[in-house]
Short mmCIF file of C-alpha atoms in Angstrom, two decimals:
data_model
loop_
_atom_site.label_atom_id
_atom_site.label_comp_id
_atom_site.label_asym_id
_atom_site.label_seq_id
_atom_site.Cartn_x
_atom_site.Cartn_y
_atom_site.Cartn_z
CA MET A 1 88.80 44.85 190.36
CA ASP A 2 90.65 45.17 193.73
CA LYS A 3 91.11 48.34 195.59
CA THR A 4 94.90 49.02 194.57
CA LYS A 5 94.01 48.40 190.91
CA LEU A 6 91.19 50.91 190.98
CA ILE A 7 93.40 53.60 192.83
CA ILE A 8 96.11 53.05 190.30
CA GLU A 9 93.52 53.44 187.37
CA PHE A 10 92.29 56.54 189.01
CA VAL A 11 95.81 58.13 189.24
CA VAL A 12 96.29 57.21 185.47
CA TYR A 13 93.31 59.04 184.46
CA LEU A 14 93.91 61.84 186.61
CA VAL A 15 97.44 62.55 185.31
CA ALA A 16 96.00 62.16 181.74
CA TYR A 17 93.13 64.23 182.31
CA ILE A 18 95.61 67.15 183.65
CA ALA A 19 97.83 66.56 180.64
CA TRP A 20 94.86 66.62 178.28
CA ARG A 21 93.54 69.86 180.01
CA VAL A 22 96.60 71.80 179.49
CA LEU A 23 96.82 70.80 175.67
CA ILE A 24 92.96 71.62 175.38
CA THR A 25 93.44 74.95 177.12
CA ALA A 26 96.53 76.09 175.14
CA LYS A 27 94.99 75.14 171.77
CA ALA A 28 91.64 76.63 172.91
CA LYS A 29 93.36 80.22 173.14
CA TYR A 30 94.82 79.63 169.59
CA HIS A 31 91.53 78.85 168.22
CA LEU A 32 89.73 81.64 170.26
CA ASN A 33 92.39 84.03 168.69
CA ILE A 34 91.55 82.93 165.29
CA ILE A 35 87.79 83.09 165.71
CA GLN A 36 88.11 86.62 167.32
CA LEU A 37 90.14 87.44 164.13
CA ASN A 38 87.29 86.28 161.97
CA GLU A 39 84.87 88.41 164.08
CA TYR A 40 83.19 85.61 165.95
CA ASN A 41 81.81 84.47 162.67
CA ASN A 42 81.26 80.78 162.29
CA ASN A 43 81.24 80.73 158.60
CA LYS A 44 84.31 82.78 158.22
CA TYR A 45 86.02 80.56 160.93
CA ARG A 46 85.06 77.52 158.97
CA ASP A 47 86.65 78.88 155.67
CA TRP A 48 89.93 79.47 157.74
CA ILE A 49 89.71 75.67 158.73
CA LYS A 50 89.26 74.58 155.38
CA ASN A 51 92.33 76.61 154.09
CA ASN A 52 94.44 75.88 157.32
CA PHE A 53 93.56 72.08 157.84
CA SER A 54 97.08 71.05 159.54
CA LYS A 55 97.01 74.12 161.80
CA ALA A 56 93.24 73.57 162.91
CA TYR A 57 93.70 70.01 163.54
CA SER A 58 97.26 70.01 165.02
CA PRO A 59 96.99 69.08 168.92
CA VAL A 60 99.72 71.52 169.58
CA ASN A 61 100.54 75.09 168.66
CA GLU A 62 103.39 75.55 166.36
CA LYS A 63 103.40 79.38 166.57
CA THR A 64 104.79 81.40 169.48
CA ASP A 65 103.99 84.70 168.33
CA SER A 66 101.23 86.63 166.81
CA LYS A 67 100.87 89.67 164.84
CA THR A 68 97.42 90.26 166.21
CA PRO A 69 97.44 88.54 169.74
CA LEU A 70 94.17 87.40 171.59
CA VAL A 71 92.53 90.09 173.50
CA MET A 72 90.82 88.82 176.36
CA THR A 73 87.57 90.82 176.30
CA ASP A 74 84.47 89.86 178.19
CA ARG A 75 83.28 88.06 175.27
CA ALA A 76 86.35 86.22 174.63
CA LYS A 77 86.39 85.04 178.46
CA ARG A 78 82.56 83.84 177.97
CA LEU A 79 83.35 81.93 174.78
CA LEU A 80 86.30 80.21 176.37
CA ALA A 81 84.39 79.24 179.49
CA THR A 82 81.64 77.69 177.32
CA TYR A 83 84.20 75.99 175.13
CA LEU A 84 85.91 74.39 178.35
CA ASN A 85 82.76 73.52 180.02
CA ILE A 86 81.75 71.31 176.95
CA TYR A 87 85.00 69.46 177.37
CA ARG A 88 84.52 69.20 181.04
CA GLY A 89 81.30 67.73 180.58
CA LEU A 90 82.36 65.26 177.80
CA VAL A 91 85.47 64.00 179.79
CA THR A 92 83.34 63.62 182.98
CA VAL A 93 80.82 61.29 181.25
CA VAL A 94 83.65 59.34 179.46
CA ILE A 95 85.70 58.94 182.57
CA LEU A 96 82.62 57.70 184.56
CA ALA A 97 81.89 55.37 181.60
CA ILE A 98 85.57 53.95 181.60
CA LEU A 99 85.42 53.41 185.25
CA CYS A 100 82.71 51.16 184.78
CA PHE A 101 84.70 48.79 182.48
CA THR A 102 85.98 45.55 184.39
CA ASN A 103 88.76 45.23 181.83
CA TYR A 104 91.58 47.53 182.86
CA ARG A 105 93.41 47.37 179.44
CA ILE A 106 90.20 47.99 177.58
CA SER A 107 89.65 51.15 179.72
CA ILE A 108 93.09 52.29 179.05
CA TYR A 109 92.72 52.08 175.26
CA ALA A 110 89.31 53.64 175.40
CA GLY A 111 90.80 56.56 177.25
CA ILE A 112 93.67 57.14 174.78
CA ILE A 113 91.08 56.97 172.03
CA PHE A 114 89.00 59.52 173.64
CA LEU A 115 91.76 61.83 174.31
CA LEU A 116 92.83 61.64 170.65
CA ILE A 117 89.38 62.37 169.44
CA ALA A 118 88.88 65.19 171.82
CA LEU A 119 92.04 67.08 170.74
CA PHE A 120 91.14 66.44 167.11
CA MET A 121 87.57 67.80 167.54
CA GLN A 122 88.65 71.12 168.88
CA PRO A 123 87.45 73.25 165.81
CA GLN A 124 84.19 71.84 165.77
CA MET A 125 83.94 72.44 169.61
CA MET A 126 84.78 76.02 169.08
CA ILE A 127 82.06 76.22 166.48
CA VAL A 128 79.63 74.59 168.89
CA ALA A 129 80.66 76.85 171.79
CA ASN A 130 80.23 80.14 169.72
CA ALA A 131 76.70 78.83 168.47
CA ILE A 132 75.81 78.32 172.16
CA ASN A 133 76.74 81.89 173.22
CA LEU A 134 75.32 83.66 170.37
CA PRO A 135 71.90 84.32 171.71
CA LYS A 136 73.38 85.77 174.83
CA GLU A 137 75.99 87.88 172.94
CA LYS A 138 73.17 89.31 170.77
CA LYS A 139 71.20 90.07 173.98
CA ILE A 140 74.28 91.93 175.60
CA ASN A 141 75.01 93.67 172.26
CA MET A 142 71.60 95.04 172.04
CA GLY A 143 71.83 96.45 175.36
CA PHE A 144 74.90 98.48 174.48
CA TYR A 145 73.47 99.30 171.14
CA THR A 146 70.24 100.76 172.37
CA SER A 147 71.87 102.71 175.20
CA ALA A 148 74.18 104.26 172.59
CA GLN A 149 71.50 105.10 170.33
CA GLU A 150 69.51 106.81 172.95
CA LYS A 151 72.58 108.82 173.95
CA ILE A 152 73.18 110.09 170.53
CA ARG A 153 69.43 111.15 170.41
CA ARG A 154 69.89 112.95 173.74
CA LEU A 155 73.23 114.91 172.64
CA LYS A 156 71.73 115.83 169.19
CA ALA A 157 68.56 117.35 171.28
CA GLU A 158 70.22 118.81 174.08
CA SER A 159 73.72 120.07 172.90
CA GLY A 160 73.36 120.16 168.95
CA LEU A 161 75.77 117.21 168.40
CA LYS A 162 76.44 116.83 164.61
CA VAL A 163 77.30 113.37 163.40
CA ILE A 164 79.39 112.73 160.27
CA GLY A 165 79.12 109.17 158.90
CA ILE A 166 81.88 108.05 156.52
CA THR A 167 81.77 104.73 154.74
CA GLY A 168 83.20 103.14 151.48
CA SER A 169 85.14 100.24 150.25
CA PHE A 170 88.40 101.89 151.03
CA GLY A 171 89.61 105.44 152.27
CA LYS A 172 87.17 105.69 154.95
CA THR A 173 89.59 105.31 157.82
CA SER A 174 92.07 107.82 156.24
CA VAL A 175 89.13 110.31 155.44
CA LYS A 176 87.98 110.01 159.18
CA PHE A 177 91.43 110.88 160.52
CA PHE A 178 91.99 113.58 158.08
CA THR A 179 88.65 115.17 158.95
CA SER A 180 89.54 114.88 162.72
CA THR A 181 92.60 117.05 162.00
CA MET A 182 90.70 119.31 159.63
CA LEU A 183 88.12 120.08 162.25
CA ASP A 184 89.80 119.85 165.72
CA GLU A 185 91.07 123.50 165.78
CA LYS A 186 87.65 124.95 165.17
CA PHE A 187 85.24 122.16 166.66
CA ARG A 188 85.63 120.00 169.69
CA VAL A 189 85.63 116.63 167.84
CA GLN A 190 85.13 112.97 169.09
CA ASN A 191 86.67 110.45 166.81
CA THR A 192 86.63 106.67 166.95
CA PRO A 193 90.05 104.99 167.14
CA SER A 194 91.70 102.91 164.55
CA SER A 195 89.08 100.90 162.43
CA TYR A 196 86.17 101.10 165.04
CA ASN A 197 83.35 100.73 162.48
CA THR A 198 81.07 97.93 163.72
CA PRO A 199 77.82 98.45 165.84
CA MET A 200 79.74 97.12 168.98
CA GLY A 201 82.79 99.11 168.42
CA LEU A 202 80.83 102.26 167.75
CA SER A 203 78.69 101.76 170.76
CA LYS A 204 81.59 101.51 172.87
CA VAL A 205 83.03 104.76 172.05
CA ILE A 206 79.38 106.41 172.43
CA ASN A 207 78.66 104.91 175.73
CA ASN A 208 82.22 105.44 177.35
CA GLU A 209 83.73 108.55 175.78
CA LEU A 210 81.36 110.68 173.74
CA ASP A 211 79.82 113.48 176.18
CA SER A 212 78.06 116.82 175.72
CA SER A 213 81.29 118.69 175.49
CA ARG A 214 81.62 117.52 171.97
CA GLU A 215 80.32 119.26 168.92
CA ILE A 216 81.26 116.73 166.12
CA PHE A 217 81.22 113.01 166.19
CA LEU A 218 82.97 111.35 163.48
CA ALA A 219 81.78 107.57 162.74
CA GLU A 220 83.38 105.38 160.29
CA LEU A 221 80.66 102.71 159.12
CA GLY A 222 81.98 99.25 158.09
CA ALA A 223 79.80 96.29 156.63
CA TYR A 224 80.23 93.07 154.94
CA LYS A 225 76.70 92.44 153.61
CA PRO A 226 73.52 94.56 152.81
CA GLY A 227 71.77 95.88 155.59
CA GLU A 228 74.73 96.25 158.04
CA ILE A 229 75.37 99.99 156.95
CA HIS A 230 71.38 100.46 158.16
CA GLU A 231 72.32 99.12 161.41
CA VAL A 232 75.43 101.42 162.16
CA ALA A 233 73.60 104.34 160.56
CA SER A 234 70.58 103.82 162.77
CA LEU A 235 72.84 103.80 165.70
CA VAL A 236 74.81 107.06 165.00
CA GLN A 237 72.10 108.94 163.18
CA PRO A 238 74.25 110.91 160.72
CA ASP A 239 73.67 114.73 159.68
CA ILE A 240 76.47 114.27 157.02
CA GLY A 241 77.07 111.24 154.98
CA VAL A 242 80.29 110.55 153.04
CA ILE A 243 81.02 107.68 150.53
CA THR A 244 84.81 107.65 149.77
CA ALA A 245 84.99 105.00 147.05
CA ILE A 246 83.58 101.71 145.91
CA GLY A 247 85.42 98.76 144.63
CA PRO A 248 85.96 95.20 144.77
CA THR A 249 86.50 94.32 148.37
CA HIS A 250 85.09 91.32 150.66
CA MET A 251 83.86 90.03 147.46
CA GLN A 252 83.61 86.73 149.05
CA MET A 253 80.74 88.20 151.32
CA TYR A 254 79.24 90.70 148.72
CA LYS A 255 79.62 88.48 145.50
CA THR A 256 78.89 91.49 143.22
CA ILE A 257 79.93 95.21 142.95
CA GLU A 258 76.12 96.08 142.86
CA ASN A 259 75.70 94.61 146.34
CA ILE A 260 78.46 96.81 147.58
CA MET A 261 77.04 99.84 145.88
CA LYS A 262 73.65 99.03 147.43
CA THR A 263 75.25 98.51 150.87
CA LYS A 264 77.15 101.82 151.01
CA TYR A 265 74.18 103.99 149.68
CA GLU A 266 72.29 102.70 152.79
CA LEU A 267 74.30 105.49 154.57
CA ILE A 268 72.60 108.15 152.18
CA GLU A 269 69.15 106.57 152.58
CA ASP A 270 69.40 106.95 156.30
CA LEU A 271 70.17 110.71 156.23
CA ASP A 272 67.04 112.96 157.23
CA GLU A 273 65.49 115.27 154.77
CA ASN A 274 67.94 117.90 156.14
CA GLY A 275 71.00 115.71 155.63
CA THR A 276 73.97 116.12 153.33
CA ALA A 277 75.29 113.54 151.05
CA ILE A 278 79.01 113.98 150.03
CA PHE A 279 80.42 111.81 147.22
CA ASN A 280 83.89 111.22 145.59
CA TYR A 281 82.86 111.85 141.84
CA ASP A 282 86.10 110.36 140.72
CA ASN A 283 84.95 106.83 141.59
CA LYS A 284 82.64 105.54 138.68
CA TYR A 285 80.50 103.49 141.11
CA VAL A 286 79.99 106.31 143.47
CA ARG A 287 79.36 108.82 140.73
CA GLU A 288 76.43 106.65 139.59
CA LEU A 289 75.03 106.84 143.42
CA ALA A 290 75.47 110.61 143.55
CA ASP A 291 73.95 111.09 140.23
CA LYS A 292 70.42 109.37 141.71
CA THR A 293 70.48 111.20 144.99
CA THR A 294 67.77 113.72 145.69
CA LYS A 295 69.09 115.03 149.06
CA LYS A 296 71.51 117.74 149.26
CA THR A 297 74.49 116.61 147.24
CA ILE A 298 78.13 117.57 147.36
CA ARG A 299 80.70 116.26 144.84
CA TYR A 300 84.37 116.30 145.11
CA GLY A 301 87.24 114.99 142.82
CA THR A 302 90.20 115.64 140.62
CA LYS A 303 88.58 115.62 137.12
CA ASP A 304 85.36 116.79 135.45
CA PHE A 305 85.42 120.01 137.29
CA MET A 306 82.21 121.39 136.01
CA LYS A 307 80.10 118.92 138.07
CA LEU A 308 82.09 119.47 141.18
CA ASP A 309 81.66 121.59 144.28
CA TYR A 310 85.16 120.87 145.50
CA TYR A 311 88.20 119.92 143.50
CA ALA A 312 91.90 119.91 143.30
CA LYS A 313 93.80 120.81 140.14
CA ASP A 314 97.42 121.33 138.92
CA ILE A 315 98.43 118.45 141.31
CA GLU A 316 102.08 117.89 141.63
CA VAL A 317 103.21 114.85 143.42
CA SER A 318 106.77 114.04 144.82
CA GLU A 319 108.42 111.70 146.97
CA ARG A 320 107.86 113.81 150.23
CA GLY A 321 104.45 115.25 149.59
CA SER A 322 102.12 117.01 147.19
CA THR A 323 101.20 120.41 146.03
CA PHE A 324 97.85 121.53 144.44
CA THR A 325 95.09 124.22 143.84
CA LEU A 326 91.96 123.68 145.89
CA VAL A 327 88.89 125.10 144.29
CA SER A 328 85.51 125.65 145.96
CA LYS A 329 82.73 126.38 143.28
CA GLU A 330 81.34 129.12 145.82
CA LYS A 331 84.31 130.46 147.69
CA GLY A 332 87.18 130.58 144.99
CA SER A 333 90.64 128.86 145.07
CA ILE A 334 93.79 128.66 147.14
CA GLU A 335 97.23 126.98 146.72
CA CYS A 336 97.89 124.06 149.27
CA THR A 337 100.75 121.85 150.47
CA THR A 338 100.36 118.52 152.01
CA LYS A 339 102.95 115.90 153.72
CA LEU A 340 100.72 113.04 152.08
CA LEU A 341 101.94 110.71 149.34
CA GLY A 342 100.06 110.29 146.32
CA GLU A 343 97.36 111.66 144.29
CA HIS A 344 94.84 109.50 145.83
CA SER A 345 95.75 111.02 149.14
CA VAL A 346 94.71 114.31 147.65
CA GLN A 347 91.44 112.77 146.82
CA ASN A 348 90.86 111.56 150.35
CA LEU A 349 91.84 115.19 151.58
CA LEU A 350 89.10 116.58 149.44
CA ALA A 351 86.51 114.64 151.40
CA SER A 352 87.66 116.33 154.53
CA VAL A 353 87.87 119.68 152.86
CA ALA A 354 84.03 119.14 151.63
CA ILE A 355 83.03 118.45 155.29
CA GLY A 356 85.11 121.34 156.91
CA MET A 357 83.65 123.84 154.42
CA GLU A 358 80.12 122.66 154.76
CA LEU A 359 80.50 123.14 158.33
CA GLY A 360 81.51 126.70 158.01
CA MET A 361 85.36 126.77 157.67
CA SER A 362 87.15 129.33 155.33
CA LEU A 363 89.43 128.54 152.54
CA GLU A 364 92.40 129.96 154.54
CA GLU A 365 91.38 127.73 157.57
CA VAL A 366 91.31 124.68 155.36
CA LYS A 367 94.62 125.41 153.75
CA ASP A 368 96.14 125.56 157.22
CA ARG A 369 94.82 122.41 158.56
CA ILE A 370 95.83 120.61 155.31
CA GLU A 371 99.47 121.21 156.01
CA LYS A 372 99.02 119.75 159.51
CA ILE A 373 97.39 116.37 158.42
CA GLU A 374 99.65 113.40 158.99
CA SER A 375 99.44 110.17 157.12
CA VAL A 376 97.34 107.41 159.03
CA GLU A 377 99.24 104.41 160.56
CA HIS A 378 100.06 101.76 157.89
CA ARG A 379 98.62 103.78 154.96
CA LEU A 380 101.50 105.13 152.94
CA ASN A 381 103.58 106.09 156.05
CA LEU A 382 107.01 107.20 155.10
CA ILE A 383 109.48 105.86 157.44
CA GLU A 384 113.31 106.19 157.63
CA GLY A 385 114.59 102.59 157.99
CA GLN A 386 117.78 101.30 159.29
CA GLY A 387 120.86 101.89 157.02
CA GLY A 388 119.51 104.67 155.13
CA VAL A 389 116.63 102.62 153.55
CA ILE A 390 113.46 104.38 152.92
CA VAL A 391 110.30 102.33 154.03
CA ILE A 392 106.82 102.99 152.74
CA ASP A 393 104.45 101.45 155.12
CA ASP A 394 101.14 100.59 153.40
CA ALA A 395 100.38 97.60 155.21
CA PHE A 396 96.87 98.01 155.97
CA ASN A 397 94.21 96.03 153.81
CA SER A 398 95.13 96.30 150.31
CA ASN A 399 92.75 96.36 147.14
CA PRO A 400 93.27 96.83 143.39
CA VAL A 401 92.85 100.50 143.48
CA GLY A 402 95.19 101.06 146.55
CA PHE A 403 97.73 98.71 145.59
CA ARG A 404 98.16 100.50 142.17
CA ALA A 405 98.21 103.95 143.97
CA ALA A 406 101.14 102.68 146.22
CA LEU A 407 102.93 101.53 143.10
CA LYS A 408 102.45 104.98 141.60
CA VAL A 409 103.88 106.54 144.85
CA LEU A 410 106.96 104.13 144.86
CA SER A 411 107.59 105.21 141.18
CA GLN A 412 107.94 108.91 142.31
CA PHE A 413 111.31 107.77 144.12
CA LYS A 414 114.31 108.34 141.66
CA ASP A 415 117.16 107.08 143.77
CA GLY A 416 118.04 103.48 144.77
CA LYS A 417 116.22 100.29 143.90
CA LYS A 418 112.72 99.83 144.13
CA ILE A 419 111.59 96.90 146.38
CA ILE A 420 108.15 95.54 147.17
CA VAL A 421 107.13 93.13 150.02
CA THR A 422 103.60 91.79 149.59
CA PRO A 423 101.50 88.82 150.35
CA GLY A 424 98.92 90.02 147.64
CA MET A 425 95.39 90.96 147.97
CA VAL A 426 92.65 88.67 149.82
CA GLU A 427 88.86 88.78 150.07
CA LEU A 428 88.34 89.59 146.49
CA GLY A 429 86.29 86.48 145.55
CA GLU A 430 86.21 84.98 142.23
CA MET A 431 88.50 87.89 140.77
CA GLU A 432 91.18 87.51 143.57
CA GLU A 433 93.41 85.27 141.25
CA GLU A 434 93.01 87.55 138.18
CA GLU A 435 93.40 90.85 140.19
CA ASN A 436 96.61 89.44 141.79
CA TYR A 437 97.93 88.50 138.36
CA LYS A 438 97.33 92.07 136.97
CA VAL A 439 99.18 93.63 139.98
CA GLY A 440 102.30 91.29 139.25
CA LYS A 441 102.49 92.96 135.65
CA GLU A 442 101.93 96.41 137.27
CA ILE A 443 104.81 95.60 139.86
CA ALA A 444 107.28 94.47 137.04
CA LYS A 445 106.84 98.23 135.58
CA VAL A 446 108.05 99.82 138.76
CA CYS A 447 110.07 97.36 140.94
CA ASP A 448 113.55 96.04 140.87
CA TYR A 449 112.81 93.40 143.38
CA ALA A 450 109.56 91.56 144.50
CA ILE A 451 109.44 89.71 147.93
CA LEU A 452 106.41 87.65 147.99
CA VAL A 453 105.03 86.52 151.22
CA GLY A 454 103.16 83.01 150.98
CA ILE A 455 104.39 80.75 148.38
CA LYS A 456 100.97 79.44 147.25
CA ARG A 457 98.86 82.53 147.65
CA THR A 458 101.34 84.75 145.67
CA GLU A 459 101.48 82.45 142.52
CA PRO A 460 99.30 84.70 140.53
CA ILE A 461 101.59 87.71 141.23
CA ARG A 462 104.67 85.63 140.28
CA ARG A 463 102.84 84.39 136.91
CA GLY A 464 102.11 88.18 136.21
CA LEU A 465 105.84 89.11 136.82
CA LEU A 466 107.10 86.43 134.54
CA ASP A 467 104.75 87.16 131.83
CA SER A 468 106.05 90.77 132.02
CA LYS A 469 109.62 89.25 131.34
CA PHE A 470 110.68 90.24 135.20
CA ASP A 471 113.87 88.79 136.04
CA GLU A 472 113.03 85.72 137.84
CA GLY A 473 116.17 86.00 140.05
CA ARG A 474 114.85 89.20 141.35
CA ILE A 475 111.50 87.39 142.72
CA ILE A 476 112.03 86.13 146.20
CA SER A 477 109.14 83.96 147.54
CA VAL A 478 109.18 83.61 151.47
CA ARG A 479 106.54 81.92 153.93
CA SER A 480 106.44 84.57 156.54
CA LEU A 481 107.04 88.44 157.03
CA ASN A 482 110.03 87.53 159.36
CA ASP A 483 111.65 85.58 156.37
CA ALA A 484 110.89 88.45 154.16
CA THR A 485 112.80 90.99 156.61
CA SER A 486 115.84 88.66 156.60
CA GLU A 487 115.83 88.73 152.72
CA LEU A 488 115.55 92.42 152.61
CA GLY A 489 118.75 92.66 154.69
CA LYS A 490 120.63 90.84 151.79
CA ILE A 491 119.54 93.02 149.07
CA THR A 492 118.94 96.67 150.47
CA ALA A 493 121.60 99.54 150.35
CA PRO A 494 121.13 103.30 151.50
CA ARG A 495 118.79 105.19 149.31
CA ASP A 496 116.87 101.93 148.40
CA VAL A 497 113.00 102.34 148.73
CA VAL A 498 110.87 99.41 150.36
CA LEU A 499 107.12 99.29 149.94
CA PHE A 500 105.35 97.00 152.29
CA GLU A 501 101.83 96.39 150.58
CA ASN A 502 99.39 94.62 152.78
CA ASP A 503 100.15 92.52 155.86
CA LEU A 504 97.68 89.76 156.37
CA PRO A 505 96.69 88.54 159.95
CA ASP A 506 97.63 85.38 161.47
CA SER A 507 94.61 83.66 159.91
CA TYR A 508 96.12 83.92 156.56
CA GLU A 509 99.47 82.54 157.20
CA GLU A 510 100.60 79.61 155.20
#
């Protein structure tokens, strides 16, 4: 091969490499976003690839926006660097091999084939990169974890810090924020933001924000499998442990309700002998755990009053809030008013009441704070929408209990049409199809219109609606939330009420 031909070949491959690098980097950030949404878990990421084959293996990005955009954390930067280094190594080896060919045409064909294969293999390369980084990430995480654990020990010893651990299949974030408002006038409280409930999320708050000026640390504890509550409980070392509810969530990970019960109960097992265990006695699975507990036990609920330490009776629920009589077995009763929607919100309030009163608050103090408590973002928020339309935002993770509770709230509204926008429920394992079919039948009892987001995923809801004789002309199936919003504009009028029930992340879009 003469010098001119060699130069031409080099330029061709250089241009091809630059174009290839642009495509690889752009798609790398897409896959990085997806694996981040799946908590850097290769098994979850593989499930996403299986369920989204065309998106995973397309060489270009079809989406230009994201409900949950990529956050370039230090971990994300390290993973992206490893991912791109794998490709740099591969392309270097292949380019050197191609340059050894004497046949120019063969080298071009070989280069094209390699580039196509490289683009096609991006999901696998992300899995490989994540696996390569895992030992280093575990070491980094353990450093943060140990530092946070030691800080909690020191603050408990030196300044008397009280730690409240809150877990449950659902309701834990609401209880955490309700409790923060309940306590923040009487105590100096450190809360965790949003759904920070993992070892690393909690370690970040402890290491960066918690200090000796705080009297109370509220820690939400999350898990996907047995042993994970032990891990976060060992980190935060709770004095009070609360189990809000147990139900079928993340069933693809847990497999059985018994595994969920075992995992949530790890919080109670990790309380020391002077700790206090607080249980939602209305929930049948939590009730079973409460009845076997030998540590100091506090029960709250809205029924079976004789067995409860704190309860609400005479509950009156309206479209703008609730009233009820709060009863403490030891301190008497008081009439309360809350802005929160639905009876299940009163149930969550009772958890914060139990915490506050166990820490020494009076009934009058509790009543005052109940009136101040606001709904948590995306959890039955009441919003005045455009054109006089009322919006109920319940877009956070949905589950069978929460879905029915939201429909009950929607049924309280007497004026206007009732419209639901939902993609259904996910992460329910083998019961997912059946549970979505059941809520379809429940929707039929309450709603005038149903906008279903995701054609394939919401098919069980559609069947439930149709089997309940719901007017098929009032079932609107769309592919995205943006499409749903467009359809809403065609059917809504002043005084109509729209319930947004669940809003799945990008990794679930069809």
